[in-house]
Short mmCIF file of C-alpha atoms in Angstrom, two decimals:
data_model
loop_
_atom_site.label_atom_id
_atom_site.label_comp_id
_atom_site.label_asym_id
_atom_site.label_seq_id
_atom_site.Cartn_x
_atom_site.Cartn_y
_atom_site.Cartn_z
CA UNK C 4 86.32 8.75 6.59
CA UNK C 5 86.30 6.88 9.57
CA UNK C 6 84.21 9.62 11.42
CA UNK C 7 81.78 10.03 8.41
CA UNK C 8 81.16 6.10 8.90
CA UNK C 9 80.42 6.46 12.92
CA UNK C 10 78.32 8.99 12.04
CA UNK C 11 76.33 6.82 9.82
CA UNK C 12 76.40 3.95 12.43
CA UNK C 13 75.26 6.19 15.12
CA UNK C 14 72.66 7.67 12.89
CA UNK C 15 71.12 4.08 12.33
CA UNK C 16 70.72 2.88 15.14
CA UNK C 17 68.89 5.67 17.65
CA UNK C 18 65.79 6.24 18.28
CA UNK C 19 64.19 9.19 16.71
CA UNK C 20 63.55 11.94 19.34
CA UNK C 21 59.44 11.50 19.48
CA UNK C 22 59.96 7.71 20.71
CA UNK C 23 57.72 6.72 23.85
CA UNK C 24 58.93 7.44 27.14
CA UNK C 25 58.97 3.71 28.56
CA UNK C 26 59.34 0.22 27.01
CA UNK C 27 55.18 -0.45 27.55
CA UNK C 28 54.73 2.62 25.52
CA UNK C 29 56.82 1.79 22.70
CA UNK C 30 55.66 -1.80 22.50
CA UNK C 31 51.88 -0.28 22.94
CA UNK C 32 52.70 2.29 19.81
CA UNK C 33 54.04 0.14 17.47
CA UNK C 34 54.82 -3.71 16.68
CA UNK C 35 58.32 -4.46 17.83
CA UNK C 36 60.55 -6.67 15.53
CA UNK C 37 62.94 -7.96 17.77
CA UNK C 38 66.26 -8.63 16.17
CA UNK C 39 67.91 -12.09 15.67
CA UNK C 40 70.56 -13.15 17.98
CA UNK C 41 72.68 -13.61 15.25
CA UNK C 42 72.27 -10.15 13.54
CA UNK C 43 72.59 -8.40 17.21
CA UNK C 44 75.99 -10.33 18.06
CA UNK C 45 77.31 -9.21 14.96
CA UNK C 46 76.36 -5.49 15.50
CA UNK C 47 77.97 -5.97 18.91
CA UNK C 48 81.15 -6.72 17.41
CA UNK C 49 80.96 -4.27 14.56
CA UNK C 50 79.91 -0.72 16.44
CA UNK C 51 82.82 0.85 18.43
CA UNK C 52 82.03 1.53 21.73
CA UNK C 53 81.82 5.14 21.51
CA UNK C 54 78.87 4.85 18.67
CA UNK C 55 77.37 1.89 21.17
CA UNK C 56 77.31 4.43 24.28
CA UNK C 57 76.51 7.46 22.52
CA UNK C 58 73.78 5.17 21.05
CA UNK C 59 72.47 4.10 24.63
CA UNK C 60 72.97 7.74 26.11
CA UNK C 61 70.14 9.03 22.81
CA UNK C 62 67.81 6.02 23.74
CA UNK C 63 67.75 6.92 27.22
CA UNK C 64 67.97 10.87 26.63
CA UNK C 65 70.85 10.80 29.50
CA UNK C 66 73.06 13.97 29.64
CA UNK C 67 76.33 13.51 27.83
CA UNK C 68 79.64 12.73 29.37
CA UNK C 69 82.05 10.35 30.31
CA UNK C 70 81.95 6.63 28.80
CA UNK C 71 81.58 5.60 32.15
CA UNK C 72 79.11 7.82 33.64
CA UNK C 73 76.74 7.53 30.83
CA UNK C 74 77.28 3.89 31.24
CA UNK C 75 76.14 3.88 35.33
CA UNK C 76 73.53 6.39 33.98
CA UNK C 77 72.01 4.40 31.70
CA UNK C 78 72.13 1.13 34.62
CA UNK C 79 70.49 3.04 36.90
CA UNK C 80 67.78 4.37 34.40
CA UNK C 81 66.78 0.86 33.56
CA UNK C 82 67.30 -0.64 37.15
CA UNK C 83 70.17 -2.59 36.37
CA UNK C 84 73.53 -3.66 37.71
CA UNK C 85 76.60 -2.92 36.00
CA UNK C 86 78.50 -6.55 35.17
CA UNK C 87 82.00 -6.97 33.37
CA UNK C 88 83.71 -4.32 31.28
CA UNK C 89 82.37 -1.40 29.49
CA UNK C 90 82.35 -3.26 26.14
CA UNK C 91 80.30 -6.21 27.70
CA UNK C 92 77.83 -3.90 29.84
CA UNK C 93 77.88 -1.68 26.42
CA UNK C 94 76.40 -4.77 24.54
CA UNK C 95 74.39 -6.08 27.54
CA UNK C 96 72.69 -2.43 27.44
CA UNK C 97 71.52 -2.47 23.68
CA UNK C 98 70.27 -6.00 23.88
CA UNK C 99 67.99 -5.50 26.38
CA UNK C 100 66.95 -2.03 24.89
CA UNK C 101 66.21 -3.61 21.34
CA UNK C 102 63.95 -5.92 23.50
CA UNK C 103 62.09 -3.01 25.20
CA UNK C 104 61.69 -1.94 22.01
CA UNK C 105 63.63 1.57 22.60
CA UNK C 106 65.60 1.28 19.64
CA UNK C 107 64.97 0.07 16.05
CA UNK C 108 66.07 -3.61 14.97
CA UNK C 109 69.53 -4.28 14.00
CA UNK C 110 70.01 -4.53 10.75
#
């Protein structure tokens, strides 16, 4: 049960595999409904951090692997700098890709 539920978490919130290559493109392709902060602090808390990784990792098409190394992967992808734990750089990463636009609104 609780698998069959991740499942379904992951499989709403990735990005289908023909998404643009870069933010400009996806904004450029399609209008981007950018998610309330409310509704995105509540997905933070609700999505284990396995489903939020593994839901980075598809957004960024990054090889799988560790928690960690798909976590520095996915920094260094967008430019960034890690900051706090893997739960907090977890929720810092989807935030700033629903505001690219690389990954549909939470809902």
């Amino acid at each position: 049960e609780k698998v069959a539920r991740l499942e379904q978490l992951l499989a709403a919130h990735t990005v289908p595999a023909t998404a643009p290559a870069s933010a400009a493109a996806a904004a450029a392709a399609t209008p981007v409904a950018v998610a309330s902060t409310a509704v995105a602090a509540a997905a933070e808390k609700e999505l284990p951090l396995l489903v939020k990784v593994e839901t980075i990792r598809s957004a960024l098409s990054l090889p799988k692997g560790t928690l960690v190394a798909m976590l520095q992967a996915a920094h260094t992808t967008l430019s960034l700098e890690p900051d706090g734990g893997l739960l907090s750089q977890a929720n810092r990463l989807l935030r700033v890709l629903h505001e690219a636009g690389r990954l549909p609104p939470l809902s």
